[in-house]
C-alpha positions in Angstrom: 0.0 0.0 0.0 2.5 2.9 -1.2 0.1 5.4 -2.7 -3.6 4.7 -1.9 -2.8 3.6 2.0 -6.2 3.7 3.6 -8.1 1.4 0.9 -5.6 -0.6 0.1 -4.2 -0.9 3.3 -7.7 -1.9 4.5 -7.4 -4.7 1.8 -4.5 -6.1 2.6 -4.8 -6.2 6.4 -8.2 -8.3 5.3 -5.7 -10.7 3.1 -3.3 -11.0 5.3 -5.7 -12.1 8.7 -7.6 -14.8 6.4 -4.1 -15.8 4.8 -3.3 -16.6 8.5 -5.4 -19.1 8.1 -4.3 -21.1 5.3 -1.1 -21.6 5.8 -1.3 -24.5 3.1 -1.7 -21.4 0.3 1.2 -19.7 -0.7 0.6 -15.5 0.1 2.4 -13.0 -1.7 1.7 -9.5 -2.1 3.1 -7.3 -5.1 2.8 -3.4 -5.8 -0.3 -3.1 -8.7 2.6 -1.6 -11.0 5.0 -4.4 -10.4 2.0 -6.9 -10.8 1.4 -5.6 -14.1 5.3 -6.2 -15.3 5.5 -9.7 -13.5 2.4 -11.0 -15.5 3.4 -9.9 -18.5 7.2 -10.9 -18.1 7.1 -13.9 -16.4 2.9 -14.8 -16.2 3.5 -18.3 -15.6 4.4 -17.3 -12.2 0.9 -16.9 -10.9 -2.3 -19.2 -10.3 -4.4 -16.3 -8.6 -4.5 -12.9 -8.1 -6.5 -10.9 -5.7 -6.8 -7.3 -5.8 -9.4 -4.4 -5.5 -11.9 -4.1 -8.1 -10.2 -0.8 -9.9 -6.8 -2.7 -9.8 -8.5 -6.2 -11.0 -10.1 -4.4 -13.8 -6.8 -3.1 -15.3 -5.1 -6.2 -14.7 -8.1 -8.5 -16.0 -7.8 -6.3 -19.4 -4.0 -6.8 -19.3 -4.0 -10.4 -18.9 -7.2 -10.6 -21.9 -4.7 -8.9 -23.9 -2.3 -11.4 -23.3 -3.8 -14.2 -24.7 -5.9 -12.7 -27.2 -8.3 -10.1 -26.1 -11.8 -9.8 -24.4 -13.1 -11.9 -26.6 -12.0 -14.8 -25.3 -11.5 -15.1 -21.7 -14.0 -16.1 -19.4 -15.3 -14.7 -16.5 -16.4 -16.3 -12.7 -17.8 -14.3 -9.6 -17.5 -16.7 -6.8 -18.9 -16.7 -3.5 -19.9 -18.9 -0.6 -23.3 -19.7 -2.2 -23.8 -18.4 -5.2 -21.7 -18.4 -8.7 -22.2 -16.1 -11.7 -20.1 -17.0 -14.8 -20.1 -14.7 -18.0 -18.2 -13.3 -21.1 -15.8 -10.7 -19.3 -16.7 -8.6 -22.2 -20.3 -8.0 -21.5 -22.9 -8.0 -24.0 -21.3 -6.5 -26.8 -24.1 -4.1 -27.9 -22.2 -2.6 -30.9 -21.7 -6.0 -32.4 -25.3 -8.0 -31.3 -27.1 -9.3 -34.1 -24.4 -9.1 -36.6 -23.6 -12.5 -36.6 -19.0 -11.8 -36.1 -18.6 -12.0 -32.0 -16.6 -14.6 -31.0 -18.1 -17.2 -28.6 -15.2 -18.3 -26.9 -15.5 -16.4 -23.9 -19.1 -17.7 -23.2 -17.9 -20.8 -24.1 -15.2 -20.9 -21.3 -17.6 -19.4 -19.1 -19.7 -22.8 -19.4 -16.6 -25.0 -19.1 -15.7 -22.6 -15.6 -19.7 -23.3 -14.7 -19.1 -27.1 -15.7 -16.2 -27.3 -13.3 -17.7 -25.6 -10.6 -20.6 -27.8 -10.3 -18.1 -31.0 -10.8 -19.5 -31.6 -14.5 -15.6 -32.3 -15.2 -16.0 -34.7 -18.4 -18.5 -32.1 -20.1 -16.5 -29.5 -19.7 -12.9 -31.1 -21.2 -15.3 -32.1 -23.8 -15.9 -28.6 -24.5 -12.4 -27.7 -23.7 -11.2 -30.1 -26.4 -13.7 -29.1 -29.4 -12.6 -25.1 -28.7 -8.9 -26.7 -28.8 -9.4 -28.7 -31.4 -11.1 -25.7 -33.7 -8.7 -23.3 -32.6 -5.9 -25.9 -34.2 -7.4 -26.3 -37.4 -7.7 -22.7 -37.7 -10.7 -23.0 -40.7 -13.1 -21.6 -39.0 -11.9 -18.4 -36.7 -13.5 -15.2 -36.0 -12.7 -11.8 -37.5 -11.1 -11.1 -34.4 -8.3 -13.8 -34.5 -8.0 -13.0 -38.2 -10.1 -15.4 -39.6 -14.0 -14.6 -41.3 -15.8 -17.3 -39.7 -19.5 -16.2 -38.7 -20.3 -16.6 -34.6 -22.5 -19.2 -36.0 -20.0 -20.9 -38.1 -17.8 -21.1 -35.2 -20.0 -22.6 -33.3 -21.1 -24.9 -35.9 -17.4 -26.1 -35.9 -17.0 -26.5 -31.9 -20.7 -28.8 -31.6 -19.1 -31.0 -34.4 -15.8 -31.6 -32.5 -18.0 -32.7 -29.3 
């Protein structure tokens, strides 16, 4: 907490006291900046990351970039109860209805939702059809340079299940 101490400071003294507890879980804490250079320098080197929603939204962008954009990484708001799982992009108003967004995301949304509710073989099946198109490379969105239609893609992934 060097520049924002009362929030963030508030955060961390909540990480550290349940950290406490799991001594099982290994508990580092990095500067937002330095986060942002470790993930993309060396990303391999994290599982999780926990931060503050303004921090977690500049670092959830980065790391989409990373791997290919918004458009295809998934999204999962756990809690003790309850689960939501979505396309981190949102609803993609500009593009609805126009028959090019790339279902990825939602489709690794429901493989995160399969998981969670211990549906493992359904969701590597999934898993392995979105592999297995993304191989080929024949049918591929606008967006990772291909001119496959959504529904095209999608075509392709429910024929490699």
């Amino acid at each position: 907490a060097n520049i924002m101490k009362l929030g963030d400071g508030l955060f961390l003294e909540c990480c550290r006291e349940v950290a406490r507890d799991f001594d099982e879980i290994d508990y580092n804490e990095l500067i937002v900046d330095n986060a942002a250079m470790q993930l993309v320098m060396r990303p391999e080197q994290f599982d999780i990351l926990l931060m503050p929603n303004l921090y977690g939204d500049i670092i959830s962008d980065l790391a989409a970039g990373l791997v290919g954009g918004l458009g295809i990484v998934p999204g999962a708001n756990m809690g003790d109860e309850h689960a939501v799982f979505e396309a981190v992009h949102g609803s993609a108003p500009d593009i609805a209805g126009r028959g090019i967004a790339n279902p990825t995301a939602l489709l690794q949304s429901a493989v995160l939702m399969l998981l969670h509710l211990g549906e493992e073989a359904a969701a590597l099946r999934i898993e392995h059809a979105l592999e297995a198109v993304y191989s080929e490379g024949k049918h591929l969105t606008r967006d990772l340079g291909g001119s496959a239609t959504t529904q095209e893609f999608t075509d392709a992934v429910i024929a490699k299940l």
